[in-house]
Tab-separated table of C-alpha atoms and ligand atoms in Angstrom:
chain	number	residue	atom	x	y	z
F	1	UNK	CA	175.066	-90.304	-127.520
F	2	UNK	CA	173.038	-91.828	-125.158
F	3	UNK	CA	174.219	-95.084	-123.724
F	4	UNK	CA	172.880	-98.092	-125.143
F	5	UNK	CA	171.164	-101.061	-122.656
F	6	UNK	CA	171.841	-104.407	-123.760
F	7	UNK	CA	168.549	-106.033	-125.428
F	8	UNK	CA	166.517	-108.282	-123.251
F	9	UNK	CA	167.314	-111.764	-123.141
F	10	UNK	CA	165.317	-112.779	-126.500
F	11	UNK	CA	165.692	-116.775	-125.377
F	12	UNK	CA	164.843	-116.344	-122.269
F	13	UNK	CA	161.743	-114.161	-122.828
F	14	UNK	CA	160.545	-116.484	-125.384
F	15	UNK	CA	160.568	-119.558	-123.356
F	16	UNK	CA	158.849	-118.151	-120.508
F	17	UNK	CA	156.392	-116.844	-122.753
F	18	UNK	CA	155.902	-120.152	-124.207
F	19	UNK	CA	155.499	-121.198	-120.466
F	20	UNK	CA	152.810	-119.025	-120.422
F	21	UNK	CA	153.878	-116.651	-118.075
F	22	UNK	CA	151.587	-113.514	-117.889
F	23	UNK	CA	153.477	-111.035	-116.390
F	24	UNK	CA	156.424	-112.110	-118.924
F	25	UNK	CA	153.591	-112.002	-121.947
F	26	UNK	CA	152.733	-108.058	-120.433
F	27	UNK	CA	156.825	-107.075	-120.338
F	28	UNK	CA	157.303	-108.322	-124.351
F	29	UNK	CA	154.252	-106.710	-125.184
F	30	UNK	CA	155.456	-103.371	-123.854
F	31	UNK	CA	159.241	-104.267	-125.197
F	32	UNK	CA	157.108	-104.768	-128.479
F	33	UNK	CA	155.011	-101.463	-128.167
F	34	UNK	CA	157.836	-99.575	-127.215
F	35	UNK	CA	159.953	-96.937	-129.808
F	36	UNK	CA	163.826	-97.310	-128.771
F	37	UNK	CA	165.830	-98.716	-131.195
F	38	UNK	CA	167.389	-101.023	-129.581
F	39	UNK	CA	163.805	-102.802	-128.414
F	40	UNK	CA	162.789	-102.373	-132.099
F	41	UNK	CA	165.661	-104.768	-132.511
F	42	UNK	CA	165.336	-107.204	-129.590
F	43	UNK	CA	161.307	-107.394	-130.185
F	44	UNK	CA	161.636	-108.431	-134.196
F	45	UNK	CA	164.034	-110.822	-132.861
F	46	UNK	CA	161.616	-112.190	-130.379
F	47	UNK	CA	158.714	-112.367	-133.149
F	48	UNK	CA	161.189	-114.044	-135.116
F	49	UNK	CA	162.091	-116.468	-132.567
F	50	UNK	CA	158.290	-117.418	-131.530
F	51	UNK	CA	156.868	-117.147	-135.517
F	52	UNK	CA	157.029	-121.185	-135.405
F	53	UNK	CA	154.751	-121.250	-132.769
F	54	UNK	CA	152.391	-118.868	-133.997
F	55	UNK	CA	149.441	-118.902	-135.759
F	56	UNK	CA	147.486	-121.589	-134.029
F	57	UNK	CA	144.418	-119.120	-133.192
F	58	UNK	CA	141.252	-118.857	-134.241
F	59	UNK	CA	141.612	-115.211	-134.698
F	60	UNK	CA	138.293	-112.730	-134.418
F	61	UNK	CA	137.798	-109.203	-135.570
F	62	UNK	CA	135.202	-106.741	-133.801
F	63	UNK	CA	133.658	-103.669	-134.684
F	64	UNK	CA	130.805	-101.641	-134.700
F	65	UNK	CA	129.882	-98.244	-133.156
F	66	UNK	CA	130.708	-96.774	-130.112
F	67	UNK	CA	128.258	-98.347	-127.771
F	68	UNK	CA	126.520	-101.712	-129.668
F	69	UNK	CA	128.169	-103.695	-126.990
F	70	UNK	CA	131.268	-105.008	-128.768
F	71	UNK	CA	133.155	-105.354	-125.091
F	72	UNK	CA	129.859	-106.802	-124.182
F	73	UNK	CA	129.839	-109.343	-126.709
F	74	UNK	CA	133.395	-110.125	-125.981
F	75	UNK	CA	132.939	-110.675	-122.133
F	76	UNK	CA	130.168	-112.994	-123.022
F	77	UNK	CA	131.611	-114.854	-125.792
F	78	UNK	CA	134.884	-115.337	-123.785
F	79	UNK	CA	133.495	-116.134	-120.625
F	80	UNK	CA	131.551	-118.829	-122.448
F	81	UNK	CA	135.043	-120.000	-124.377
F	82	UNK	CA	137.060	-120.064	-121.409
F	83	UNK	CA	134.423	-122.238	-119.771
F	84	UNK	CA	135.163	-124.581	-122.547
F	85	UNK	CA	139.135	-124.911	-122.121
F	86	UNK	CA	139.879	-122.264	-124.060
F	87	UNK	CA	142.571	-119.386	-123.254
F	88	UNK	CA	140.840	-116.171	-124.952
F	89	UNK	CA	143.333	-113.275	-125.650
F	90	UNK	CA	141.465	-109.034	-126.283
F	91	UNK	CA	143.466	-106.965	-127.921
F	92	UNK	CA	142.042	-103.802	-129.383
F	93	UNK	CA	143.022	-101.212	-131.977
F	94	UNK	CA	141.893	-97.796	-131.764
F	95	UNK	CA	144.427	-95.201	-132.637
F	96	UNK	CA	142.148	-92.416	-131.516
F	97	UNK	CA	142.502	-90.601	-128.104
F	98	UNK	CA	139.486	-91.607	-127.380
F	99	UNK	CA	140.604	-94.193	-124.857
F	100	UNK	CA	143.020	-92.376	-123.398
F	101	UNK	CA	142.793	-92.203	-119.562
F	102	UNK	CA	139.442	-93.700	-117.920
F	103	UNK	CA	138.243	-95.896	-120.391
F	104	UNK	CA	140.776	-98.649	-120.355
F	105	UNK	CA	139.212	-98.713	-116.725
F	106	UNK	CA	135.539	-98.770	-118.468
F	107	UNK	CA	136.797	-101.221	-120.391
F	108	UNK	CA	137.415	-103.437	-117.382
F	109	UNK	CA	133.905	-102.631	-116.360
F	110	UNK	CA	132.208	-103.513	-119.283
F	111	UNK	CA	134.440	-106.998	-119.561
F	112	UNK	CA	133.975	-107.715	-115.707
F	113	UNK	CA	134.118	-111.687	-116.126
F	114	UNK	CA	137.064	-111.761	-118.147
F	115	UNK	CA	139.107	-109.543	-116.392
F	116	UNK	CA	138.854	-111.785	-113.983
F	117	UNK	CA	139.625	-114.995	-115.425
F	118	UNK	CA	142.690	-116.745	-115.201
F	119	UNK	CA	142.705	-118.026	-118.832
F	120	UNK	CA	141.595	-114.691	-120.407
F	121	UNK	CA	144.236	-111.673	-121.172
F	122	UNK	CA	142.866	-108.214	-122.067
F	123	UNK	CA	145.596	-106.126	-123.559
F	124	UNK	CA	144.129	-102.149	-124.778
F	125	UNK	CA	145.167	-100.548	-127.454
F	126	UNK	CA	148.790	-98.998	-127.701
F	127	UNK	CA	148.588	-95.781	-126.328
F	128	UNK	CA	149.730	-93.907	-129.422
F	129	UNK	CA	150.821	-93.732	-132.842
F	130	UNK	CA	149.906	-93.712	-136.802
F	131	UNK	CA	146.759	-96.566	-137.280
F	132	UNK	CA	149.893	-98.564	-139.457
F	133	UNK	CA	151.786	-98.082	-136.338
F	134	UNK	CA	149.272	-98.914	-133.523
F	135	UNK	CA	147.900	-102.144	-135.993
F	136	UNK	CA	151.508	-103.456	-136.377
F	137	UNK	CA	151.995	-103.634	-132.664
F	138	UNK	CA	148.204	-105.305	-132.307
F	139	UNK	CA	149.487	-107.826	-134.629
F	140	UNK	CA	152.438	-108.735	-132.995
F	141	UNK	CA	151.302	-108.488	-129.559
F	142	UNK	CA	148.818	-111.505	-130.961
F	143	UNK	CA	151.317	-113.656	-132.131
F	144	UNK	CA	152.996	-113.236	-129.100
F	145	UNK	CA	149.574	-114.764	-127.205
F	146	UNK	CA	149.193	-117.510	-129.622
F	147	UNK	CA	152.659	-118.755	-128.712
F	148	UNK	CA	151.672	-118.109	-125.041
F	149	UNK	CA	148.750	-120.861	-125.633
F	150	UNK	CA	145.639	-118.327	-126.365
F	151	UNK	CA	144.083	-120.270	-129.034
F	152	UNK	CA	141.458	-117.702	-129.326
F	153	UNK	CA	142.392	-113.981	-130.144
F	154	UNK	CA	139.438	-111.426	-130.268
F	155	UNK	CA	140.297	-108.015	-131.779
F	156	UNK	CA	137.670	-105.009	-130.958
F	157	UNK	CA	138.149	-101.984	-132.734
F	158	UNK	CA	135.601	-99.060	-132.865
F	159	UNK	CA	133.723	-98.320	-136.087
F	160	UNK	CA	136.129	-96.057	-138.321
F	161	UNK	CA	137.015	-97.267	-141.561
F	162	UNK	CA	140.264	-97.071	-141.938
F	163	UNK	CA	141.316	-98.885	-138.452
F	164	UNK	CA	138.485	-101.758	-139.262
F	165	UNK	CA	140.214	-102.634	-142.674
F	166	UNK	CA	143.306	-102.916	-140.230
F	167	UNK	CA	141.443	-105.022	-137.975
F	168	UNK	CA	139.779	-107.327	-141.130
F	169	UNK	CA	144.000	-107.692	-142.161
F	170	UNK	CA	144.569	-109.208	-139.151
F	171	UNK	CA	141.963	-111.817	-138.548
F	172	UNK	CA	140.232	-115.015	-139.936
F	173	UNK	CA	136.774	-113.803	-139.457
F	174	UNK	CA	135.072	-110.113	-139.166
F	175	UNK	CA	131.971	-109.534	-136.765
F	176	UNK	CA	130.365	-106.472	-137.698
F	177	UNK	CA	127.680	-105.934	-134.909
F	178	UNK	CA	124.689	-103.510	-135.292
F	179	UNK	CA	121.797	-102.163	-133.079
F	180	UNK	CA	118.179	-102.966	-134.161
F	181	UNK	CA	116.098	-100.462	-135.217
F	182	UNK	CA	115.228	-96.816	-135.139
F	183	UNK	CA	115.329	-96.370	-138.893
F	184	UNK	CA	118.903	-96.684	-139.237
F	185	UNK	CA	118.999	-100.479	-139.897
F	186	UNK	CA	121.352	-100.561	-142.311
F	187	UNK	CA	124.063	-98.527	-140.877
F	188	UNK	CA	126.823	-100.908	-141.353
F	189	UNK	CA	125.433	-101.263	-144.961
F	190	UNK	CA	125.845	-97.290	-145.620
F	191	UNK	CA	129.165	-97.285	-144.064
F	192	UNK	CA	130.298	-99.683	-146.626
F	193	UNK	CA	131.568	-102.022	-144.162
F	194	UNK	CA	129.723	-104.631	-144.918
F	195	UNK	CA	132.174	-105.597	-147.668
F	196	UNK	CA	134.578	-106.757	-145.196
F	197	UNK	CA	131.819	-108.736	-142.803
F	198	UNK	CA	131.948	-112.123	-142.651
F	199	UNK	CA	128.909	-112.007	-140.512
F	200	UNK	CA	126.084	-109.442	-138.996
F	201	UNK	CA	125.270	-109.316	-135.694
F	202	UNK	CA	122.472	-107.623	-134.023
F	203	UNK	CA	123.249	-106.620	-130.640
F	204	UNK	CA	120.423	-106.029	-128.169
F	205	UNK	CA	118.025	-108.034	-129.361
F	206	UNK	CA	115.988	-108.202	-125.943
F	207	UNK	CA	113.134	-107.105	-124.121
F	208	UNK	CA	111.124	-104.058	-126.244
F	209	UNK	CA	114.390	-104.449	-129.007
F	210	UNK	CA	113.393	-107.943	-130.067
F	211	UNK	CA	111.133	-107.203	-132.707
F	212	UNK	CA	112.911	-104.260	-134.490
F	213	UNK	CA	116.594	-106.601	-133.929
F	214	UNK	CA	114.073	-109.404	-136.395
F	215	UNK	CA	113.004	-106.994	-138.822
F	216	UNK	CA	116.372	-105.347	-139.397
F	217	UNK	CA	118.109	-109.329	-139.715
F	218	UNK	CA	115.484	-109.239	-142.204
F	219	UNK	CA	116.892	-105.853	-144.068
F	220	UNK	CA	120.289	-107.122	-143.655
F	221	UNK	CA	119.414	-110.421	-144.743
F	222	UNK	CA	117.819	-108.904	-148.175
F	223	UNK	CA	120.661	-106.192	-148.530
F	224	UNK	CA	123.518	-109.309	-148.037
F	225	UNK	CA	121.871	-111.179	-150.664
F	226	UNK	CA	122.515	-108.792	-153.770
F	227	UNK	CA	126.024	-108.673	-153.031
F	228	UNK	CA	128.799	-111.460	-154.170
F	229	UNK	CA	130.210	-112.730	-151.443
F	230	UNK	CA	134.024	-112.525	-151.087
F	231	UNK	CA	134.164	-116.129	-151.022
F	232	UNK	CA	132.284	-119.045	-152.708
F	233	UNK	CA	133.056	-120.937	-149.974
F	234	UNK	CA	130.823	-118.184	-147.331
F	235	UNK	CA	127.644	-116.501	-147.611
F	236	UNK	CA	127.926	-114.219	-144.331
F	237	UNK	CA	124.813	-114.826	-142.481
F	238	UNK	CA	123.089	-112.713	-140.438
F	239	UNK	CA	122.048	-113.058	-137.072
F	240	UNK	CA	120.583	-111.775	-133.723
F	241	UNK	CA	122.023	-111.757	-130.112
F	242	UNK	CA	121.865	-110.408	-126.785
F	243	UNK	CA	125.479	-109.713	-125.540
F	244	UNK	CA	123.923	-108.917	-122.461
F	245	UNK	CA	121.725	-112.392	-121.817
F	246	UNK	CA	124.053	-114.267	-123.500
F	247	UNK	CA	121.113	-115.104	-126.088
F	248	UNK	CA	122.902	-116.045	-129.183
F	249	UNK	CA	125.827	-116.166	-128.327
F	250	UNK	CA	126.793	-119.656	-129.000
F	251	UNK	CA	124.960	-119.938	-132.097
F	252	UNK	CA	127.155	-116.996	-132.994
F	253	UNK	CA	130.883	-118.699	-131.844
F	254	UNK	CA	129.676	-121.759	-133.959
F	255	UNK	CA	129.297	-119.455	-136.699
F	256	UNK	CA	132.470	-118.587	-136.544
F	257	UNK	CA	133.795	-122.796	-136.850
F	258	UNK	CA	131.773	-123.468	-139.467
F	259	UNK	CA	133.150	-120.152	-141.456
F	260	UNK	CA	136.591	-121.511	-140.071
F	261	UNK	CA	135.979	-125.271	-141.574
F	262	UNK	CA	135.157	-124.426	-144.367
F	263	UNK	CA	137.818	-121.910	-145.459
F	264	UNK	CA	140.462	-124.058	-144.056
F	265	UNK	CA	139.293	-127.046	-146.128
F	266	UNK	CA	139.520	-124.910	-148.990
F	267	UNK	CA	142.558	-123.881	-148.431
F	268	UNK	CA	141.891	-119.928	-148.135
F	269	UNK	CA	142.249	-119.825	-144.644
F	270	UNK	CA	145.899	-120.208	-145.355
F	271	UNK	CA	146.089	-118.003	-147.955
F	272	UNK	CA	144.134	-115.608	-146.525
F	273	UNK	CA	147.121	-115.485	-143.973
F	274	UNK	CA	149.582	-115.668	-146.584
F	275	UNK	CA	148.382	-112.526	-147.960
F	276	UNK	CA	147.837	-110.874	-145.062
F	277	UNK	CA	151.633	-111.653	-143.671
F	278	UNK	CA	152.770	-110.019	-147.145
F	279	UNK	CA	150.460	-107.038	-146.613
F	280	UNK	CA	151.662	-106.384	-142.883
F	281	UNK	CA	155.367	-106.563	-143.709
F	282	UNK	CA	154.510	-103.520	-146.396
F	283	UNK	CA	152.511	-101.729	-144.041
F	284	UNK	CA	155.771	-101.946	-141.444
F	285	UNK	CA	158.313	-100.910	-144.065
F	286	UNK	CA	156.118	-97.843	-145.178
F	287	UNK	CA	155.931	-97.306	-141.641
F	288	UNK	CA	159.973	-97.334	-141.436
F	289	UNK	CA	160.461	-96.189	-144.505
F	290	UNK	CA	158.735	-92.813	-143.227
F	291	UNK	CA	160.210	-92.471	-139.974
F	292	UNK	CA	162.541	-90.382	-140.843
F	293	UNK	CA	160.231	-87.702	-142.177
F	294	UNK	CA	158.538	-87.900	-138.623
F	295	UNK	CA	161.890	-87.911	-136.786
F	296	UNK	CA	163.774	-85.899	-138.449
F	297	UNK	CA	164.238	-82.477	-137.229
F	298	UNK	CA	165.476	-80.324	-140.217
F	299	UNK	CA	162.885	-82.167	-142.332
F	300	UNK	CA	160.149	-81.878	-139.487
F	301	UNK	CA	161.487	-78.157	-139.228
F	302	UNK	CA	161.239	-77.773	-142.544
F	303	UNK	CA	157.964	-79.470	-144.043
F	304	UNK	CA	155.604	-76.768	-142.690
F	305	UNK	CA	157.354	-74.098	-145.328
F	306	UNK	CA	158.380	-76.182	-147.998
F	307	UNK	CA	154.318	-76.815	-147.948
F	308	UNK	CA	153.001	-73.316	-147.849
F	309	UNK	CA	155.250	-73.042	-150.433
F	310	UNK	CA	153.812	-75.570	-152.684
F	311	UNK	CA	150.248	-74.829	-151.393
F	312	UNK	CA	150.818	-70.686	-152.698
F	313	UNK	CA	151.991	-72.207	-156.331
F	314	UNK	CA	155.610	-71.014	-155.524
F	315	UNK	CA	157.674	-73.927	-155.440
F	316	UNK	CA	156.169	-77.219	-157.629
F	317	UNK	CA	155.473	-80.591	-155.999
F	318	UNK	CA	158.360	-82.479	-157.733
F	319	UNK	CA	160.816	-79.990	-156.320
F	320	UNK	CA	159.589	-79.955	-153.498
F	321	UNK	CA	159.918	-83.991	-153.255
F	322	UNK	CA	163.439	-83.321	-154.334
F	323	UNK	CA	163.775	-80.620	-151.889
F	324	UNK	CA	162.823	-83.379	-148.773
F	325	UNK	CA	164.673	-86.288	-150.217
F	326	UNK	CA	167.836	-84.477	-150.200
F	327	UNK	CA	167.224	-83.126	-146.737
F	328	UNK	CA	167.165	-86.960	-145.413
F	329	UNK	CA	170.101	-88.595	-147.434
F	330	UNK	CA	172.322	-86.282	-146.222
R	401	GTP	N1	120.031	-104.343	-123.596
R	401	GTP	C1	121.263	-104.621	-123.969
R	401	GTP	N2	122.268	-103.789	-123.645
R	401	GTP	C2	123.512	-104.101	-124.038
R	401	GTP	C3	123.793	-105.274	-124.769
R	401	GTP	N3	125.118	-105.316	-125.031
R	401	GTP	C4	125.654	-104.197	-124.491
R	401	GTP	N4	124.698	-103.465	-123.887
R	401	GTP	C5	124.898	-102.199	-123.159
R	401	GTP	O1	125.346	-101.192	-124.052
R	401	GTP	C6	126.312	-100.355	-123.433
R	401	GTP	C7	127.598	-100.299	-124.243
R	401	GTP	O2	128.186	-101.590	-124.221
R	401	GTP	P1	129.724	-101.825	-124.587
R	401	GTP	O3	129.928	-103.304	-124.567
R	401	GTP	O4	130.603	-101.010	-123.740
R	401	GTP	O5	129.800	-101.280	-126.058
R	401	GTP	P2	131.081	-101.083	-126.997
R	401	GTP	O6	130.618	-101.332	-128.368
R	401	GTP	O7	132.220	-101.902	-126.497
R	401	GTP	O8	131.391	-99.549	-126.782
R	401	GTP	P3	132.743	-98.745	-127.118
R	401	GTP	O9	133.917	-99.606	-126.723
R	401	GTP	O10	132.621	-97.520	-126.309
R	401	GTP	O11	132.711	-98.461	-128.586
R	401	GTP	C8	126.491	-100.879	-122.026
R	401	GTP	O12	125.706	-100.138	-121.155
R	401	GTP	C9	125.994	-102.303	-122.115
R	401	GTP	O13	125.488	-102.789	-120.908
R	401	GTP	C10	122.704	-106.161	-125.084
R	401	GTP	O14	122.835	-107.211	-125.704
R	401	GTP	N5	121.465	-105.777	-124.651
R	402	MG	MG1	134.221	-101.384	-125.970
């Protein structure tokens, strides 16, 4: 058996977190990302620990397709916010490969100011894992920068359905951004996304853009209007920026308050959270729950027969299910 390290220090992590130490925020973060069992342990006791002191951000989801300019957008807006007094926390979810290697570099690039800033943290993705896995750990690594004083948390996430639903579970408000123009103005509207957008951005509206960013506002505007919005309290408007000039961009953050006002004076803000605390803690058990069957090495040994079995029509689903569960309660 391999020897067992005693857990971190969960007091002492927590209160210099709370002190709003950086490199301490980084270390829980990884202690939070990481798959021993014994962190598993020590990092639910840390959430536990900080949960009173959580939830104080005004928390942002991001998406649209690779290149709109979501890190753009999120250099710009956070620049602007942390020029205000604000501590802006990134945190991104993207359980693809895709930014494996340079790109958390590129990332950097493309979010030069903010890397830069003493009262901004940019955490990427966790490197790996199932999209219930890699969201779990996004969602925790924000409450851990709420109770390190980031009152604003912007999520990016790249445009694939399944990981933005993750992203809209996490956060008060979801940006969908789009790029103006070249027939495929309602691409967020095809991709059924829209459904989950509390507003509509579109990106690049500058120089030769700025007419064809108007016209599609226009489409979106029309298309927005024959659906119900999700609340009564929040028609999601749509609007035009320039991540890159900074055009918009405040009319877009005070967007954001007003959709923020009202919900809280409504009281769906909180149970919007409510919900969405009840939803995560499922997500985590299924997650648990089906470790085994990922860990497991007769079972993982296993599974590739028992299903060519049950895909050739010899051995029926149900005993196959009996088959597996057998395997992992012995
Ligand atoms: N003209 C113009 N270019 C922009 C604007 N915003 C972003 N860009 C450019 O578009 C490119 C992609 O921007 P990113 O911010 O990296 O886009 P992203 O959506 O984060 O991309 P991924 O993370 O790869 O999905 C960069 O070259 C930006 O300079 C804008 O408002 N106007
Ligand atoms: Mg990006």
């Amino acid at each position: 058996m391999a020897t067992v390290r005693s857990p971190p220090d969960v007091e002492r992590l927590a209160q210099a977190i709370r002190a709003g130490d950086r490199a301490v925020l980084s270390r829980a973060i990884t202690l939070i990302e990481s798959k021993r069992a014994d962190h598993r342990g020590a990092a639910a006791a840390l959430t536990q620990t900080l949960l009173h002191v959580t939830g104080k951000a005004v928390r942002v989801g991001i998406t649209g397709s690779p290149g709109v300019g979501k890190s753009t957008l999120i250099d710009s807006l956070g620049s602007m916010l942390t020029g205000q007094g604000h501590k802006v926390a990134v945190l991104a979810v993207d359980p693809s490969s895709r930014r494996t290697g340079g790109s958390i570099l590129a990332d950097k690039t493309r979010m030069a100011r903010l890397a830069n800033d003493a009262n901004a943290f940019i955490r990427p993705s966790p490197a790996s894992g199932t999209l219930g896995g890699v969201a779990a750990k996004t969602r925790e690594t924000m409450l851990l920068c709420e109770a390190a004083g980031y009152d604003v948390v912007l999520v990016e996430t790249v445009g694939v359905g399944q990981s933005e639903i993750a992203v809209a579970d996490m956060t008060d408000f979801f940006l969908v951004l789009v790029l103006p123009g070249a027939g495929d103005e309602l691409q967020a509207l095809k991709k059924g996304v829209i459904e989950l957008a509390d507003m509509i951005a579109i990106n690049k509206a500058d120089g030769d853009n700025l007419a064809r960013a108007k016209a599609a506002a226009a489409e979106y505007k029309a298309a927005l209007h024959i659906l119900t919005p999700a609340s009564p309290n929040w028609s999601p408007p749509v609007i035009t920026c320039s991540a890159l000039k900074g055009d918009g961009i405040a009319d877009l953050w005070s967007k954001i308050l007003q959709h923020r006002d009202r919900l809280a004076a409504s009281g769906e803000l909180s149970a919007r959270r409510g919900e969405q605390q009840v939803k995560w803690m499922w997500t985590m058990l299924e997650e648990r729950l089906f470790a085994p069957l990922r860990s497991d090495r007769t079972v993982k040994a296993e599974l590739p027969k028992i299903e060519a079995e049950v895909s050739a029509g010899r051995l029926a689903p149900a005993a196959a299910v009996e088959k597996i569960a057998v395997m992992l309660e012995r």
